[in-house]
Amino acid sequence: MSNLLAAAQFGVYGSVASIGYGLAAIGPGIGVGLIFGNGVQAMARQPEAAGLIRTNMFIGFALTEALALIGIVMPFVFGASPK
């Protein structure tokens, strides 16, 4: 019997919230990379619009990082209640 099957059969104990946050941080991490990568590429193609592109890039960064902060708060909000 594999360890994964044994864990599913007998229950998983410990902090599963940290695994959930690790998975939730993948999306914002990829999003930040796409935002800054495409922002630098856009500024290289159109240097005269660099100020507007940079502003929109930082707004997108802030919104993407808000998702990561929501992901770190959710295990505390919806945590297991004491029995």
mmCIF file of C-alpha atoms in Angstrom:
data_model
loop_
_atom_site.group_PDB
_atom_site.id
_atom_site.type_symbol
_atom_site.label_atom_id
_atom_site.label_comp_id
_atom_site.label_asym_id
_atom_site.label_seq_id
_atom_site.Cartn_x
_atom_site.Cartn_y
_atom_site.Cartn_z
ATOM 1 C CA MET A 1 0.000 0.000 0.000
ATOM 2 C CA SER A 2 1.472 3.326 -0.984
ATOM 3 C CA ASN A 3 1.943 6.135 1.517
ATOM 4 C CA LEU A 4 -0.507 8.364 -0.353
ATOM 5 C CA LEU A 5 -3.230 5.744 -0.194
ATOM 6 C CA ALA A 6 -2.510 5.107 3.471
ATOM 7 C CA ALA A 7 -2.748 8.830 4.236
ATOM 8 C CA ALA A 8 -6.070 9.066 2.414
ATOM 9 C CA GLN A 9 -7.433 6.000 4.186
ATOM 10 C CA PHE A 10 -6.426 6.913 7.731
ATOM 11 C CA GLY A 11 -6.697 10.703 7.497
ATOM 12 C CA VAL A 12 -4.030 13.328 7.160
ATOM 13 C CA TYR A 13 -2.882 15.040 10.311
ATOM 14 C CA GLY A 14 -0.930 18.248 10.631
ATOM 15 C CA SER A 15 -1.026 21.569 8.883
ATOM 16 C CA VAL A 16 -2.481 21.020 5.445
ATOM 17 C CA ALA A 17 -2.993 24.794 5.193
ATOM 18 C CA SER A 18 0.690 25.298 4.414
ATOM 19 C CA ILE A 19 0.381 22.954 1.435
ATOM 20 C CA GLY A 20 -2.706 24.844 0.302
ATOM 21 C CA TYR A 21 -0.919 28.166 0.488
ATOM 22 C CA GLY A 22 2.035 26.773 -1.423
ATOM 23 C CA LEU A 23 -0.316 25.765 -4.213
ATOM 24 C CA ALA A 24 -2.140 29.107 -4.011
ATOM 25 C CA ALA A 25 1.144 31.027 -4.383
ATOM 26 C CA ILE A 26 1.922 29.444 -7.749
ATOM 27 C CA GLY A 27 -0.666 31.538 -9.613
ATOM 28 C CA PRO A 28 0.439 34.954 -8.345
ATOM 29 C CA GLY A 29 4.079 33.979 -8.855
ATOM 30 C CA ILE A 30 3.463 33.197 -12.506
ATOM 31 C CA GLY A 31 1.328 36.328 -12.847
ATOM 32 C CA VAL A 32 4.040 38.628 -11.497
ATOM 33 C CA GLY A 33 6.558 37.110 -13.889
ATOM 34 C CA LEU A 34 4.239 37.652 -16.842
ATOM 35 C CA ILE A 35 3.437 41.225 -15.802
ATOM 36 C CA PHE A 36 7.047 42.356 -15.477
ATOM 37 C CA GLY A 37 8.279 40.349 -18.459
ATOM 38 C CA ASN A 38 5.669 41.782 -20.791
ATOM 39 C CA GLY A 39 6.051 45.247 -19.264
ATOM 40 C CA VAL A 40 9.770 45.336 -19.994
ATOM 41 C CA GLN A 41 9.125 44.061 -23.504
ATOM 42 C CA ALA A 42 6.480 46.750 -24.077
ATOM 43 C CA MET A 43 8.813 49.494 -22.799
ATOM 44 C CA ALA A 44 11.541 48.256 -25.131
ATOM 45 C CA ARG A 45 9.173 48.389 -28.097
ATOM 46 C CA GLN A 46 7.636 51.777 -27.248
ATOM 47 C CA PRO A 47 9.971 53.846 -25.061
ATOM 48 C CA GLU A 48 7.799 56.961 -25.308
ATOM 49 C CA ALA A 49 4.990 55.177 -23.432
ATOM 50 C CA ALA A 50 7.250 53.886 -20.655
ATOM 51 C CA GLY A 51 5.605 55.994 -17.930
ATOM 52 C CA LEU A 52 2.093 54.739 -18.676
ATOM 53 C CA ILE A 53 3.269 51.152 -19.100
ATOM 54 C CA ARG A 54 5.179 51.271 -15.815
ATOM 55 C CA THR A 55 2.138 52.659 -13.975
ATOM 56 C CA ASN A 56 -0.133 49.947 -15.331
ATOM 57 C CA MET A 57 2.530 47.357 -14.597
ATOM 58 C CA PHE A 58 2.657 48.310 -10.904
ATOM 59 C CA ILE A 59 -1.149 48.360 -10.636
ATOM 60 C CA GLY A 60 -1.245 44.840 -12.081
ATOM 61 C CA PHE A 61 1.505 43.783 -9.690
ATOM 62 C CA ALA A 62 -0.439 45.099 -6.692
ATOM 63 C CA LEU A 63 -3.615 43.305 -7.735
ATOM 64 C CA THR A 64 -1.733 40.061 -8.347
ATOM 65 C CA GLU A 65 -0.003 40.234 -4.976
ATOM 66 C CA ALA A 66 -3.394 40.832 -3.338
ATOM 67 C CA LEU A 67 -4.316 37.324 -4.492
ATOM 68 C CA ALA A 68 -1.276 35.928 -2.695
ATOM 69 C CA LEU A 69 -2.206 37.786 0.490
ATOM 70 C CA ILE A 70 -5.758 36.470 0.292
ATOM 71 C CA GLY A 71 -4.293 32.986 -0.112
ATOM 72 C CA ILE A 72 -2.237 33.323 3.066
ATOM 73 C CA VAL A 73 -5.240 34.571 5.089
ATOM 74 C CA MET A 74 -7.768 31.937 3.976
ATOM 75 C CA PRO A 75 -6.379 29.036 6.074
ATOM 76 C CA PHE A 76 -6.831 31.197 9.180
ATOM 77 C CA VAL A 77 -10.353 32.249 8.219
ATOM 78 C CA PHE A 78 -11.598 28.816 7.198
ATOM 79 C CA GLY A 79 -9.405 26.777 9.537
ATOM 80 C CA ALA A 80 -10.563 23.662 11.309
ATOM 81 C CA SER A 81 -12.686 24.342 14.312
ATOM 82 C CA PRO A 82 -11.692 22.737 17.617
ATOM 83 C CA LYS A 83 -13.591 19.559 18.463
#
